[in-house]
Amino acid sequence: DIVMTQSPDSLAVSLGERATINCKSSQSVLYTSNNKSYLAWYQQKPGQPPKLLISWASTRESGVPDRFSGSGSGTDFTLTISSLQAEDVAVYYCQQYYSTQTFGQGTKLEIK
Amino acid sequence: QVQLVQSGADVKKPGASVKVSCKASGYTFTGHYMHWVRQAPGQGLEWMGWIDPRSGGTNYAQKFQGRVTMTRDTSVSTAYMELSRLTSDDTAVYYCARDVLVYGEVGYFDYWGQGTLVTVSS
């Protein structure tokens, strides 16, 4: 199985500041025939199911605020929140879907 | 609008089985694979497998092979996940989640059920 490792495990950022979460896969999740990385990001708030934010490493889902962005390719990926809002407090997960599906361990984002 | 509504919380004894349902509405049930993902208390997300509601075909994570059975009833647009030989390690919230792709599997999920807490305790 592909192992997904996120860093850091937790993060405290001031309102309006940038938050950056990293995700590394144990092998490449880039499918060379279509040049797409099979990587998604989810946001989970307490007591709720995960919400899809980004697919294909950098494609923001409809309705997701543009302060959320994804980048990276191959084995190294980043989720960036450009200006943290109070409603962004949550746990964030990366997920690879290149070979079955595995998730990172999650990154807890809090307000400093 | 798309909705996935799951059955309520359940408590089981070790060694028993549990069956969780996921009723879909707002889209063509047979058009999207349904996945099951679980989350132990305070822990991360673990993919369990999927079912193709059109054919009934399944694909289970190796960890759950022999212990999980995913079925569906297209007449009521409902998917089911049954897990047998339960232990305390199976205490978790179980989610159904719809695959994004129409008539195929890409492997990421756009809609999720609300979750069903299964507690395994003697």
Coordinates of C-alpha atoms in Angstrom, one line a residue:
Chain A
D1 CA 0.0 0.0 0.0
I2 CA 1.0 3.6 -0.6
V3 CA 1.7 5.3 2.7
M4 CA 0.8 9.0 3.0
T5 CA 2.6 11.1 5.6
Q6 CA 1.4 14.5 6.5
S7 CA 3.3 17.2 8.3
P8 CA 2.9 18.8 10.7
D9 CA 0.5 16.8 12.9
S10 CA -0.9 20.0 14.2
L11 CA -0.6 23.6 13.3
A12 CA -1.6 26.9 14.9
V13 CA -1.9 30.0 12.7
S14 CA -3.1 33.5 13.4
L15 CA -6.3 34.7 11.7
G16 CA -5.5 36.2 8.3
E17 CA -2.1 34.4 8.1
R18 CA -1.1 31.6 5.7
A19 CA -1.4 28.0 6.7
T20 CA 0.6 25.3 4.9
I21 CA 0.1 21.5 5.2
N22 CA 2.4 19.0 3.6
C23 CA 1.7 15.5 2.3
K24 CA 4.3 13.0 1.1
S25 CA 3.5 9.7 -0.6
S26 CA 5.8 6.6 -0.3
Q27 CA 5.7 6.3 -4.0
S28 CA 4.7 8.5 -6.9
V29 CA 1.0 9.0 -7.4
L30 CA 1.6 10.7 -10.8
Y31 CA 0.1 8.7 -13.7
T32 CA 2.4 9.6 -16.6
S33 CA 0.0 8.8 -19.4
N34 CA -2.2 11.7 -18.4
N35 CA 0.3 13.7 -16.3
K36 CA -2.2 13.8 -13.4
S37 CA -1.4 13.3 -9.7
Y38 CA -4.0 11.2 -8.0
L39 CA -4.2 13.2 -4.8
A40 CA -7.1 14.8 -3.0
W41 CA -7.5 17.0 0.1
Y42 CA -10.4 16.9 2.5
Q43 CA -11.5 19.0 5.4
Q44 CA -13.2 17.5 8.5
K45 CA -14.8 19.5 11.2
P46 CA -15.8 17.9 14.5
G47 CA -18.8 15.6 14.3
Q48 CA -19.0 16.0 10.5
P49 CA -17.9 13.8 7.6
P50 CA -15.0 14.9 5.5
K51 CA -15.5 17.5 2.8
L52 CA -13.7 17.3 -0.5
L53 CA -11.7 20.4 -1.1
I54 CA -9.2 19.6 -3.9
S55 CA -8.7 16.8 -6.4
W56 CA -6.0 16.0 -8.9
A57 CA -3.6 17.7 -6.5
S58 CA -4.6 21.2 -7.5
T59 CA -8.2 21.3 -8.8
R60 CA -10.4 23.2 -6.3
E61 CA -14.0 21.8 -6.0
S62 CA -16.9 24.0 -6.8
G63 CA -17.9 26.2 -3.9
V64 CA -14.6 25.9 -2.1
P65 CA -13.2 29.4 -1.3
D66 CA -10.3 30.4 -3.4
R67 CA -8.1 30.9 -0.3
F68 CA -7.6 27.1 -0.5
S69 CA -5.1 25.9 -3.0
G70 CA -3.2 22.7 -3.7
S71 CA 0.1 22.1 -5.4
G72 CA 2.7 19.5 -6.0
S73 CA 3.3 16.5 -8.1
G74 CA 4.7 12.9 -7.9
T75 CA 5.3 12.4 -4.2
D76 CA 5.2 15.8 -2.6
F77 CA 2.1 17.9 -2.1
T78 CA 1.0 21.0 -0.3
L79 CA -2.4 22.4 0.8
T80 CA -2.2 26.2 1.4
I81 CA -4.8 28.4 3.0
S82 CA -3.8 31.9 2.0
S83 CA -5.6 33.8 4.7
L84 CA -6.9 31.8 7.6
Q85 CA -10.5 32.3 8.7
A86 CA -12.1 31.1 11.9
E87 CA -14.2 28.6 10.0
D88 CA -11.1 26.9 8.6
V89 CA -10.4 25.3 12.0
A90 CA -10.5 21.6 11.2
V91 CA -8.5 18.5 10.5
Y92 CA -7.2 18.2 7.0
Y93 CA -6.4 14.9 5.2
C94 CA -4.7 14.1 2.0
Q95 CA -5.7 11.0 0.1
Q96 CA -4.1 9.1 -2.8
Y97 CA -6.3 7.3 -5.3
Y98 CA -3.5 6.1 -7.6
S99 CA -3.6 2.6 -6.1
T100 CA -6.7 1.8 -4.1
Q101 CA -7.1 4.5 -1.6
T102 CA -5.1 5.6 1.5
F103 CA -5.2 8.7 3.6
G104 CA -2.7 10.7 5.5
Q105 CA -2.9 10.7 9.3
G106 CA -4.4 14.2 9.4
T107 CA -3.2 17.7 10.3
K108 CA -5.1 19.5 13.0
L109 CA -5.4 23.3 12.2
E110 CA -6.1 25.7 15.0
I111 CA -6.1 29.4 15.6
K112 CA -3.1 30.9 17.3
Chain B
Q1 CA -29.7 17.5 -4.0
V2 CA -27.5 14.5 -3.4
Q3 CA -28.0 12.9 0.0
L4 CA -26.5 9.8 1.7
V5 CA -28.4 8.9 4.8
Q6 CA -27.0 6.1 7.0
S7 CA -28.6 3.9 9.7
G8 CA -28.3 4.8 13.3
A9 CA -25.7 4.0 15.9
D10 CA -25.3 0.4 17.0
V11 CA -23.7 -1.5 19.8
K12 CA -22.4 -5.1 19.3
K13 CA -20.7 -7.7 21.3
P14 CA -17.3 -9.1 20.3
G15 CA -17.7 -11.8 17.7
A16 CA -21.0 -10.5 16.4
S17 CA -21.7 -8.9 13.0
V18 CA -23.0 -5.4 12.1
K19 CA -24.8 -4.2 9.0
V20 CA -24.8 -0.5 8.2
S21 CA -27.1 0.9 5.5
C22 CA -26.7 4.0 3.3
K23 CA -29.7 5.3 1.4
A24 CA -28.9 7.5 -1.6
S25 CA -31.1 10.1 -3.1
G26 CA -30.9 13.0 -5.5
Y27 CA -28.9 11.1 -8.2
T28 CA -28.9 7.9 -10.2
F29 CA -27.9 5.3 -7.6
T30 CA -26.4 2.9 -10.1
G31 CA -24.3 5.6 -11.7
H32 CA -21.7 5.9 -9.0
Y33 CA -19.6 3.4 -7.0
M34 CA -20.2 3.6 -3.3
H35 CA -17.2 3.3 -1.0
W36 CA -17.0 2.6 2.7
V37 CA -14.5 4.4 5.0
R38 CA -14.2 4.1 8.7
Q39 CA -12.7 6.3 11.4
A40 CA -11.8 5.0 14.9
P41 CA -12.3 7.5 17.7
G42 CA -9.8 10.3 17.5
Q43 CA -8.1 8.6 14.6
G44 CA -7.7 9.0 10.8
L45 CA -9.6 7.7 7.8
E46 CA -9.4 4.1 6.6
W47 CA -10.8 2.9 3.3
M48 CA -12.6 -0.4 3.4
G49 CA -13.8 -1.0 -0.1
W50 CA -16.4 -0.2 -2.8
I51 CA -19.4 -1.6 -4.4
D52 CA -20.6 -1.0 -8.0
P53 CA -24.4 -0.5 -7.5
R54 CA -25.0 -1.3 -11.2
S55 CA -23.4 -4.7 -11.3
G56 CA -23.0 -5.6 -7.6
G57 CA -19.3 -6.0 -8.1
T58 CA -17.1 -5.3 -5.1
N59 CA -13.5 -4.5 -4.3
Y60 CA -12.4 -4.9 -0.7
A61 CA -9.3 -3.6 1.1
Q62 CA -7.0 -6.5 1.8
K63 CA -7.2 -5.9 5.6
F64 CA -11.0 -6.6 5.5
Q65 CA -11.0 -9.5 3.0
G66 CA -13.1 -12.4 4.4
R67 CA -14.8 -10.2 7.0
V68 CA -16.6 -7.5 5.1
T69 CA -19.5 -7.9 2.7
M70 CA -20.9 -5.0 0.6
T71 CA -24.3 -5.3 -1.0
R72 CA -26.9 -3.1 -2.5
D73 CA -30.6 -3.0 -3.2
T74 CA -31.3 -0.9 -6.3
S75 CA -35.1 -0.9 -5.7
V76 CA -34.5 1.3 -2.6
S77 CA -31.3 2.9 -3.7
T78 CA -29.5 1.6 -0.6
A79 CA -26.0 0.2 -0.1
Y80 CA -25.1 -2.0 2.8
M81 CA -21.8 -2.8 4.6
E82 CA -21.7 -5.9 6.8
L83 CA -18.6 -6.5 9.0
S84 CA -18.3 -9.8 10.9
R85 CA -16.3 -11.2 13.8
L86 CA -16.2 -7.8 15.4
T87 CA -13.5 -6.9 18.0
S88 CA -13.0 -3.8 20.0
D89 CA -10.7 -2.5 17.3
D90 CA -13.7 -2.2 15.0
T91 CA -15.2 0.5 17.2
A92 CA -15.5 3.4 14.8
V93 CA -17.6 5.7 12.8
Y94 CA -18.4 4.1 9.4
Y95 CA -19.1 6.3 6.4
C96 CA -20.4 5.6 3.0
A97 CA -19.0 7.9 0.4
R98 CA -19.9 8.4 -3.3
D99 CA -17.2 8.0 -6.0
V100 CA -17.0 11.1 -8.1
L101 CA -16.9 9.2 -11.4
V102 CA -20.0 8.3 -13.3
Y103 CA -20.1 4.6 -14.3
G104 CA -16.6 3.9 -13.1
E105 CA -14.2 4.3 -10.2
V106 CA -11.7 7.1 -9.8
G107 CA -11.4 6.7 -6.1
Y108 CA -12.1 10.0 -4.5
F109 CA -15.3 11.1 -2.9
D110 CA -17.7 14.0 -3.4
Y111 CA -20.5 13.1 -1.1
W112 CA -20.4 11.4 2.3
G113 CA -23.0 10.0 4.6
Q114 CA -23.4 11.4 8.1
G115 CA -21.6 8.4 9.6
T116 CA -22.7 5.5 11.8
L117 CA -21.0 4.9 15.1
V118 CA -20.5 1.2 15.8
T119 CA -19.4 0.4 19.3
V120 CA -18.1 -3.1 20.0
S121 CA -18.2 -3.9 23.7
S122 CA -18.9 -6.8 26.0

